CSV table of C-alpha atoms in Angstrom, one decimal:
chain,number,residue,atom,x,y,z
A,831,MET,CA,65.6,27.2,-93.5
A,832,LYS,CA,65.2,30.3,-93.5
A,833,GLN,CA,67.9,31.8,-89.9
A,834,VAL,CA,65.5,33.6,-87.5
A,835,LYS,CA,68.0,36.0,-86.5
A,836,GLN,CA,67.3,37.1,-83.2
A,837,ILE,CA,67.5,41.3,-81.7
A,838,LYS,CA,67.2,41.1,-77.5
A,839,LEU,CA,65.6,44.7,-76.1
A,840,PHE,CA,66.2,45.1,-71.9
A,841,ILE,CA,63.7,46.9,-70.7
A,842,SER,CA,65.6,48.8,-67.5
A,843,CYS,CA,62.8,50.9,-65.4
A,844,PRO,CA,62.1,51.8,-61.8
A,845,GLY,CA,58.6,50.7,-60.3
A,846,ASP,CA,56.4,53.4,-61.6
A,847,ILE,CA,57.0,52.4,-64.5
A,848,THR,CA,53.3,50.2,-66.0
A,849,HIS,CA,51.7,51.7,-69.2
A,850,GLU,CA,54.9,52.3,-71.0
A,851,LEU,CA,56.3,48.4,-70.5
A,852,ASP,CA,52.4,47.6,-72.7
A,853,SER,CA,53.4,50.3,-75.3
A,854,ILE,CA,57.4,48.9,-75.9
A,855,LYS,CA,55.0,44.8,-76.0
A,856,LEU,CA,52.8,46.0,-78.8
A,857,VAL,CA,55.1,47.6,-80.9
A,858,VAL,CA,57.4,45.1,-80.7
A,859,ASP,CA,54.8,43.0,-81.7
A,860,GLU,CA,53.9,45.0,-85.0
A,861,ILE,CA,57.3,45.3,-85.9
A,862,ASN,CA,58.3,41.0,-85.4
A,863,LYS,CA,54.9,40.8,-88.1
A,864,THR,CA,56.3,43.4,-90.3
A,865,ALA,CA,60.0,44.7,-91.2
A,866,GLY,CA,61.1,41.5,-88.8
A,867,GLU,CA,59.0,39.0,-91.2
A,868,GLN,CA,60.4,41.1,-94.0
A,869,ASN,CA,63.6,40.9,-92.8
A,870,SER,CA,64.3,37.7,-91.1
A,871,TYR,CA,64.8,39.1,-87.7
A,872,VAL,CA,62.9,38.9,-84.7
A,873,LEU,CA,62.5,41.2,-81.4
A,874,ARG,CA,62.2,39.9,-77.8
A,875,LEU,CA,62.5,40.9,-74.9
A,876,LEU,CA,63.7,40.8,-71.4
A,877,ASN,CA,63.1,41.2,-68.0
A,878,TRP,CA,65.1,40.2,-65.1
A,879,LYS,CA,62.2,38.7,-63.4
A,880,THR,CA,61.4,35.9,-66.1
A,881,ASP,CA,65.0,36.0,-67.5
A,882,THR,CA,67.7,35.3,-64.2
A,883,TYR,CA,67.9,32.7,-62.0
A,884,THR,CA,68.5,32.3,-58.3
A,885,GLN,CA,72.8,32.8,-57.9
A,886,ILE,CA,74.5,34.7,-54.9
A,887,GLY,CA,75.6,38.2,-55.9
A,888,SER,CA,76.9,41.0,-54.1
A,889,ASP,CA,73.8,42.5,-54.6
A,890,ALA,CA,70.5,41.4,-56.5
A,891,GLN,CA,71.9,43.8,-58.8
A,892,GLU,CA,75.0,42.2,-59.6
A,893,VAL,CA,73.6,39.3,-60.3
A,894,ILE,CA,70.8,40.9,-63.0
A,895,ASN,CA,74.1,41.9,-64.3
A,896,ASN,CA,75.8,38.9,-64.6
A,897,GLN,CA,72.9,37.4,-66.2
A,898,ILE,CA,71.5,40.0,-68.7
A,899,GLU,CA,74.1,42.1,-69.8
A,900,SER,CA,75.6,39.6,-72.2
A,901,GLN,CA,72.2,38.5,-73.4
A,902,TYR,CA,70.9,41.8,-74.4
A,903,ASP,CA,71.2,43.7,-77.9
A,904,ILE,CA,69.8,47.3,-77.2
A,905,LEU,CA,69.5,48.4,-74.1
A,906,ILE,CA,65.5,51.0,-73.7
A,907,GLY,CA,65.7,52.8,-70.2
A,908,LEU,CA,62.7,54.7,-68.0
A,909,LEU,CA,62.9,57.2,-65.4
A,910,TRP,CA,59.6,59.0,-64.4
A,911,LEU,CA,59.0,60.3,-60.5
A,912,ARG,CA,61.2,57.7,-59.3
A,913,LEU,CA,64.9,57.0,-59.4
A,914,GLY,CA,64.8,53.4,-57.7
A,915,THR,CA,66.8,51.6,-54.9
A,916,PRO,CA,70.3,52.9,-55.1
A,917,THR,CA,73.0,49.3,-55.2
A,918,LYS,CA,76.3,50.0,-54.0
A,919,ARG,CA,77.8,50.4,-57.4
A,920,ASP,CA,75.7,53.7,-58.0
A,921,LYS,CA,72.1,55.7,-57.5
A,922,SER,CA,69.9,52.8,-58.1
A,923,GLY,CA,69.4,50.2,-60.0
A,924,THR,CA,68.1,51.2,-63.4
A,925,VAL,CA,70.4,53.8,-63.1
A,926,GLU,CA,73.6,52.0,-62.8
A,927,GLU,CA,72.2,49.5,-66.3
A,928,ILE,CA,71.8,52.1,-68.1
A,929,ASN,CA,75.8,53.9,-67.3
A,930,ARG,CA,76.8,50.1,-67.8
A,931,ALA,CA,75.1,50.2,-71.4
A,932,LEU,CA,76.4,53.2,-72.2
A,933,ASN,CA,80.1,52.2,-71.4
A,934,ASN,CA,79.9,49.5,-73.4
A,935,SER,CA,80.8,49.7,-77.1
A,936,GLU,CA,78.6,47.0,-77.7
A,937,LYS,CA,75.3,47.4,-76.1
A,938,GLU,CA,72.4,49.7,-78.6
A,939,GLN,CA,70.4,52.6,-76.0
A,940,LEU,CA,66.4,54.6,-76.3
A,941,ILE,CA,66.2,56.5,-72.6
A,942,TYR,CA,62.8,58.4,-72.1
A,943,PHE,CA,61.8,60.2,-69.0
A,944,LYS,CA,58.9,60.8,-68.3
A,945,THR,CA,57.2,64.7,-67.9
A,946,ALA,CA,53.9,63.5,-66.6
A,947,SER,CA,52.0,64.5,-62.9
A,948,PRO,CA,50.5,62.2,-61.5
A,949,ILE,CA,46.9,61.6,-60.4
A,950,ASP,CA,48.1,61.5,-57.5
A,951,ILE,CA,50.0,64.4,-56.8
A,952,THR,CA,51.3,62.3,-53.4
A,953,LYS,CA,53.1,60.6,-55.0
A,954,ILE,CA,55.4,63.1,-55.3
A,955,ASN,CA,58.6,62.6,-53.4
A,956,PRO,CA,60.9,66.7,-54.4
A,957,GLU,CA,63.7,64.9,-53.0
A,958,GLU,CA,63.7,61.7,-55.6
A,959,LEU,CA,63.0,64.1,-58.3
A,960,LEU,CA,65.9,66.0,-57.7
A,961,LYS,CA,67.9,63.6,-58.3
A,962,ILE,CA,66.7,62.0,-61.8
A,963,ASN,CA,67.5,66.3,-63.0
A,964,GLN,CA,70.6,65.1,-61.5
A,965,PHE,CA,71.1,62.0,-63.4
A,966,LYS,CA,69.6,63.9,-66.7
A,967,GLN,CA,72.3,66.9,-66.1
A,968,ASP,CA,74.6,63.9,-65.7
A,969,LEU,CA,73.9,62.5,-69.6
A,970,GLY,CA,73.7,65.9,-71.1
A,971,ILE,CA,77.1,66.1,-69.8
A,972,LYS,CA,78.1,63.2,-71.3
A,973,GLY,CA,76.2,63.9,-74.6
A,974,VAL,CA,73.5,62.1,-74.2
A,975,LEU,CA,70.3,62.3,-76.0
A,976,TYR,CA,67.3,61.2,-74.1
A,977,HIS,CA,64.1,61.9,-74.8
A,978,GLU,CA,61.4,63.2,-72.7
A,979,PHE,CA,57.1,62.7,-73.6
A,980,PRO,CA,54.2,63.9,-71.2
A,981,SER,CA,52.4,60.7,-72.4
A,982,THR,CA,52.4,56.9,-72.6
A,983,SER,CA,50.2,57.5,-76.2
A,984,LYS,CA,53.0,60.4,-77.1
A,985,PHE,CA,55.7,58.3,-76.5
A,986,GLU,CA,54.4,54.7,-77.7
A,987,SER,CA,54.1,56.7,-80.6
A,988,LEU,CA,58.2,58.2,-80.2
A,989,PHE,CA,59.5,54.1,-79.2
A,990,ARG,CA,58.1,52.8,-82.6
A,991,ILE,CA,59.4,55.9,-84.1
A,992,GLN,CA,63.0,55.0,-83.2
A,993,LEU,CA,63.8,51.4,-82.5
A,994,THR,CA,62.1,50.8,-86.0
A,995,ARG,CA,65.2,53.5,-86.8
A,996,LEU,CA,67.7,52.0,-84.6
A,997,ILE,CA,66.9,48.4,-86.5
A,998,PHE,CA,67.3,49.8,-89.6
A,999,ASP,CA,70.0,51.7,-89.4
A,1000,LYS,CA,71.9,48.3,-87.9
A,1001,LEU,CA,70.6,46.6,-91.3
A,1002,SER,CA,70.7,48.7,-93.4
A,1003,GLY,CA,72.8,48.0,-96.5
A,1004,ASN,CA,73.6,45.1,-95.0
A,1005,ASP,CA,72.4,41.3,-95.6
A,1006,THR,CA,73.3,40.9,-91.9
A,1007,ILE,CA,72.0,41.5,-88.1
A,1008,PRO,CA,75.8,43.6,-86.8
A,1009,ASN,CA,78.0,40.9,-85.0
A,1010,ASN,CA,76.9,42.3,-81.6
A,1011,PHE,CA,73.2,41.0,-82.7
A,1012,GLU,CA,72.4,38.3,-82.0
A,1013,ASN,CA,72.7,34.5,-83.6
A,1014,LYS,CA,72.3,31.7,-81.7
A,1015,ASN,CA,71.4,28.3,-81.6
A,1016,LEU,CA,70.8,28.5,-85.3
A,1017,PRO,CA,70.5,25.2,-87.7
A,1018,GLU,CA,72.9,24.3,-89.7
A,1019,ILE,CA,71.8,24.5,-93.9
A,1020,VAL,CA,73.8,21.8,-95.5
A,1021,GLU,CA,75.2,22.8,-99.3
A,1022,ASP,CA,74.3,20.8,-102.0
A,1023,LYS,CA,73.6,21.2,-106.0
A,1024,TYR,CA,70.0,21.1,-104.2
A,1025,SER,CA,70.1,24.0,-101.8
A,1026,HIS,CA,68.5,27.0,-103.9
A,1027,ILE,CA,65.6,25.1,-104.2
A,1028,THR,CA,65.6,23.4,-100.8
A,1029,SER,CA,65.4,26.7,-99.3
A,1030,LEU,CA,62.8,28.5,-101.4
A,1031,ILE,CA,60.6,24.7,-100.3
A,1032,ALA,CA,60.7,25.7,-96.6
A,1033,GLU,CA,60.4,29.5,-96.9
A,1034,VAL,CA,57.0,28.4,-97.8
A,1035,GLU,CA,56.8,26.1,-95.7
A,1036,ASN,CA,57.8,28.2,-92.9
A,1037,PHE,CA,55.8,31.4,-93.9
A,1038,ASP,CA,53.7,33.2,-91.2
A,1039,GLU,CA,50.3,33.0,-92.0
A,1040,LYS,CA,50.2,36.6,-90.2
A,1041,ALA,CA,51.9,37.8,-93.0
A,1042,VAL,CA,49.2,38.1,-95.2
A,1043,GLU,CA,46.6,40.9,-92.7
A,1044,LEU,CA,50.0,43.0,-94.5
A,1045,ASP,CA,48.0,45.3,-96.9
A,1046,ILE,CA,50.6,48.6,-97.6
A,1047,PHE,CA,48.0,49.9,-99.4
A,1048,ASN,CA,45.4,50.5,-96.8
A,1049,THR,CA,48.4,51.8,-94.1
A,1050,VAL,CA,49.3,54.0,-96.8
A,1051,GLU,CA,45.5,54.5,-96.9
A,1052,ILE,CA,45.0,55.6,-93.2
A,1053,ALA,CA,48.0,57.0,-93.0
A,1054,GLN,CA,47.6,58.9,-95.4
A,1055,THR,CA,44.1,59.6,-94.5
A,1056,HIS,CA,45.6,61.1,-91.1
A,1057,LEU,CA,48.1,63.5,-92.3
A,1058,ASN,CA,44.5,65.1,-94.5
A,1059,LEU,CA,42.3,65.5,-90.9
A,1060,VAL,CA,46.2,67.1,-89.4
A,1061,THR,CA,46.4,68.8,-92.9
A,1062,THR,CA,42.4,70.2,-92.7
A,1063,SER,CA,41.9,71.2,-89.2
A,1064,LEU,CA,45.7,73.5,-89.6
A,1065,THR,CA,44.0,74.7,-91.8
A,1066,SER,CA,40.7,75.4,-90.5
A,1067,MET,CA,42.5,76.6,-87.5
A,1068,SER,CA,44.3,78.9,-89.4
A,1069,GLU,CA,41.9,80.0,-90.1
A,1070,SER,CA,41.0,81.3,-87.5
A,1071,MET,CA,43.5,82.9,-86.5
A,1072,ASN,CA,43.8,84.9,-89.1
A,1073,ASP,CA,40.3,85.9,-88.9
A,1074,TRP,CA,40.9,86.7,-85.0
A,1075,THR,CA,44.4,89.0,-85.8
A,1076,LEU,CA,41.8,91.0,-88.0
A,1077,LYS,CA,39.8,91.9,-86.0
A,1078,MET,CA,41.7,92.2,-83.6
A,1079,GLU,CA,43.8,95.0,-85.3
A,1080,SER,CA,40.1,96.6,-86.2
A,1081,ARG,CA,39.7,96.0,-82.1
A,1082,THR,CA,42.7,98.8,-81.5
A,1083,LYS,CA,42.1,100.7,-84.2
A,1084,GLU,CA,38.8,101.5,-82.6
A,1085,ILE,CA,39.5,102.0,-78.8
A,1086,SER,CA,42.7,104.6,-80.7
A,1087,THR,CA,39.9,106.4,-82.2
A,1088,ILE,CA,37.7,106.9,-79.3
A,1089,ASN,CA,40.6,107.7,-76.7
A,1090,ASN,CA,40.8,110.7,-78.4
A,1091,ILE,CA,37.3,111.6,-77.5
A,1092,LYS,CA,36.5,114.7,-74.9
A,1093,ASP,CA,34.4,113.6,-73.1
A,1094,GLU,CA,35.3,111.2,-70.4
A,1095,ARG,CA,32.7,109.6,-69.7
A,1096,LEU,CA,30.9,109.1,-73.8
A,1097,LYS,CA,34.8,107.5,-73.9
A,1098,ILE,CA,34.9,104.9,-71.0
A,1099,ALA,CA,31.1,104.0,-72.8
A,1100,LYS,CA,32.3,103.8,-75.8
A,1101,GLN,CA,36.1,101.6,-74.8
A,1102,LYS,CA,33.6,99.3,-72.8
A,1103,THR,CA,31.7,98.3,-75.7
A,1104,VAL,CA,35.0,97.6,-78.0
A,1105,ILE,CA,36.3,95.7,-74.9
A,1106,ASN,CA,33.0,93.4,-74.0
A,1107,LEU,CA,33.3,93.1,-78.3
A,1108,LEU,CA,37.2,92.3,-78.0
A,1109,ALA,CA,36.3,89.5,-75.2
A,1110,THR,CA,33.3,88.2,-77.2
A,1111,GLU,CA,35.1,87.6,-80.1
A,1112,LEU,CA,38.1,86.9,-78.7
A,1113,LEU,CA,35.5,84.1,-77.3
A,1114,ASP,CA,34.3,82.7,-80.0
A,1115,PHE,CA,37.9,82.0,-81.9
A,1116,ASN,CA,39.3,80.6,-77.9
A,1117,ASN,CA,36.3,78.5,-78.7
A,1118,ARG,CA,36.0,77.3,-82.3
A,1119,ILE,CA,40.1,76.6,-81.8
A,1120,GLN,CA,39.1,74.6,-78.8
A,1121,ASN,CA,36.8,71.8,-81.1
A,1122,GLU,CA,39.4,71.7,-83.6
A,1123,LEU,CA,42.2,71.0,-81.2
A,1124,PRO,CA,41.1,67.5,-80.2
A,1125,ILE,CA,41.2,66.7,-83.8
A,1126,PHE,CA,44.4,67.9,-84.6
A,1127,SER,CA,46.0,66.5,-81.5
A,1128,GLU,CA,44.8,63.0,-82.2
A,1129,ASN,CA,46.1,62.8,-85.7
A,1130,PHE,CA,48.5,64.5,-85.6
A,1131,ARG,CA,50.2,62.4,-82.9
A,1132,LYS,CA,48.9,59.2,-85.4
A,1133,VAL,CA,50.5,60.7,-88.6
A,1134,GLY,CA,54.5,59.6,-87.3
A,1135,SER,CA,53.0,56.5,-86.3
A,1136,SER,CA,51.1,55.7,-89.7
A,1137,TYR,CA,54.5,57.2,-91.5
A,1138,SER,CA,56.7,54.2,-89.5
A,1139,LYS,CA,53.9,51.7,-89.9
A,1140,VAL,CA,54.8,52.5,-93.3
A,1141,PHE,CA,57.7,52.8,-94.3
A,1142,LEU,CA,57.7,48.5,-91.5
A,1143,ILE,CA,55.9,46.7,-94.1
A,1144,ALA,CA,57.0,49.1,-97.5
A,1145,LYS,CA,60.7,50.0,-97.0
A,1146,LYS,CA,61.0,47.0,-99.5
A,1147,PHE,CA,59.0,48.0,-102.3
A,1148,SER,CA,59.3,52.3,-104.3
A,1149,ALA,CA,55.6,52.4,-104.5
A,1150,GLU,CA,54.2,55.3,-106.0
A,1151,GLU,CA,52.3,56.7,-102.4
A,1152,VAL,CA,55.0,55.6,-100.0
A,1153,ASN,CA,56.4,58.1,-102.2
A,1154,ASN,CA,53.4,60.5,-102.2
A,1155,ILE,CA,52.6,60.5,-98.5
A,1156,LYS,CA,56.6,60.6,-97.3
A,1157,GLU,CA,56.0,64.4,-99.3
A,1158,SER,CA,52.9,64.6,-97.6
A,1159,ALA,CA,54.5,64.6,-94.3
A,1160,LYS,CA,56.8,67.0,-95.9
A,1161,SER,CA,54.8,69.9,-96.9
A,1162,LEU,CA,52.9,69.4,-93.5
A,1163,LEU,CA,55.4,69.5,-91.5
A,1164,GLU,CA,56.8,72.9,-92.9
A,1165,THR,CA,53.0,74.3,-92.4
A,1166,SER,CA,53.4,72.7,-89.0
A,1167,GLU,CA,57.1,74.5,-88.0
A,1168,SER,CA,55.8,78.3,-89.7
A,1169,SER,CA,52.5,77.2,-87.8
A,1170,LEU,CA,54.8,76.9,-84.3
A,1171,GLU,CA,56.1,80.0,-84.4
A,1172,SER,CA,52.6,81.9,-85.6
A,1173,LEU,CA,51.3,80.4,-82.1
A,1174,ALA,CA,54.6,81.8,-80.5
A,1175,LEU,CA,53.8,85.3,-81.6
A,1176,MET,CA,50.0,84.8,-80.5
A,1177,LEU,CA,50.4,83.5,-77.8
A,1178,LYS,CA,53.0,86.6,-76.6
A,1179,SER,CA,50.1,89.1,-77.7
A,1180,ILE,CA,47.7,88.0,-75.3
A,1181,MET,CA,49.7,87.5,-73.0
A,1182,GLU,CA,50.7,90.8,-73.3
A,1183,PHE,CA,46.8,92.1,-73.3
A,1184,PRO,CA,46.2,93.9,-69.9
A,1185,PRO,CA,44.1,93.3,-67.7
A,1186,LEU,CA,41.1,95.0,-68.7
A,1187,ASN,CA,37.5,93.9,-67.2
A,1188,TYR,CA,36.8,90.8,-65.9
A,1189,LYS,CA,34.5,89.3,-69.5
A,1190,PHE,CA,37.8,90.1,-71.6
A,1191,ASN,CA,40.5,89.1,-68.7
A,1192,LYS,CA,38.7,85.5,-68.6
A,1193,ALA,CA,38.3,85.7,-72.1
A,1194,LYS,CA,42.6,86.3,-72.7
A,1195,ARG,CA,43.3,83.5,-69.7
A,1196,GLU,CA,40.8,80.8,-71.9
A,1197,ALA,CA,42.5,82.4,-75.4
A,1198,GLU,CA,45.4,81.4,-73.1
A,1199,ILE,CA,45.6,77.8,-72.0
A,1200,THR,CA,44.5,76.6,-75.0
A,1201,ILE,CA,47.0,78.1,-77.6
A,1202,LYS,CA,49.3,76.9,-75.0
A,1203,ASP,CA,47.9,73.8,-75.5
A,1204,LEU,CA,47.6,74.1,-79.4
A,1205,THR,CA,51.3,74.7,-79.3
A,1206,LEU,CA,52.7,72.5,-77.6
A,1207,GLU,CA,50.6,69.4,-79.4
A,1208,THR,CA,52.8,70.7,-82.8
A,1209,MET,CA,55.5,71.0,-80.9
A,1210,GLU,CA,54.7,67.3,-79.9
A,1211,GLY,CA,53.9,66.2,-83.4
A,1212,VAL,CA,56.9,68.4,-84.8
A,1213,LYS,CA,58.9,66.7,-83.0
A,1214,LEU,CA,57.4,62.9,-83.7
A,1215,LEU,CA,57.0,63.8,-87.6
A,1216,ASN,CA,60.9,64.5,-88.1
A,1217,GLU,CA,61.4,61.2,-86.4
A,1218,ALA,CA,59.9,59.3,-88.5
A,1219,LEU,CA,60.9,61.2,-91.3
A,1220,LYS,CA,64.5,60.5,-90.6
A,1221,ASN,CA,64.1,57.2,-90.9
């Protein structure tokens, strides 16, 4: 009979983390149906609410430590607006669980901080935020790598990539899960001269019908679609940026020429005309970027996730389509990194424009916000793509 090994994940977080828990479950289910099926392991989520029983300790956290710590292999730590309730030993239960995992060489950790502002700003407690920032500093001093995410959707993409990588690193080059990953309660295989035949029969009988739904070609096609949409969108926005740069240079030369006019009234009138034209062109540029931004943002986020799914399904294959999408992703990464630098320069140049008139100042402010959003989306996408390509 085929042996299925367990890798147990323990989620450590205060009560303000909710939506990310659904994302974790979704990603775990996805990995179990893909790489887990192929490599004979299953991921299982542990929760102190369901995986502990009543017991007396110095406090509730000690009971959780005693019962959960010996079970899990990977700790997933998440913090947002609250650090949690202090314990007798540490700043909070979550902090204590994370620190204990960090001090245990048999445990792996994935630690995240949510940076999004809540819809209800009354939920923000400055004292709690100071404690969280101090904890970040403590982790940094220890040399611990943690990750920040601005939204649940981006957490899901980042978590999928990083959990896939962690599992792959543990399995890479080995036929079995490392010693600290559980392999309990597995039936013994009675060896006989027909064992190689009976194991094949058992594998067919124990086949998970969900695996029939796996389609490497469809998965690659979806990933390639996202890559193409991002590339097309990025090209369109680059053309808009170049167009605006040329117009800005042209208007700057016009203003320089106008400044030589001796008639003050005529000079001011012509300056106003050129500045209004520049404002109109800046608004047009802003609208073009805003139209592309949703397409770019959604698909750039999905590129990393899609590539990770391709990796999950096709780890045992060397299909040409998989290699092609990897090269496409590398090319997109290089282009995006170059665009990121160009965006930063453009944002800086627009910010340096002095106040001129209401129309221009309004266009300038709207363009600053749009380019800031585009720069942030590009930077987040580059980070996700970098993580995916590490696989």
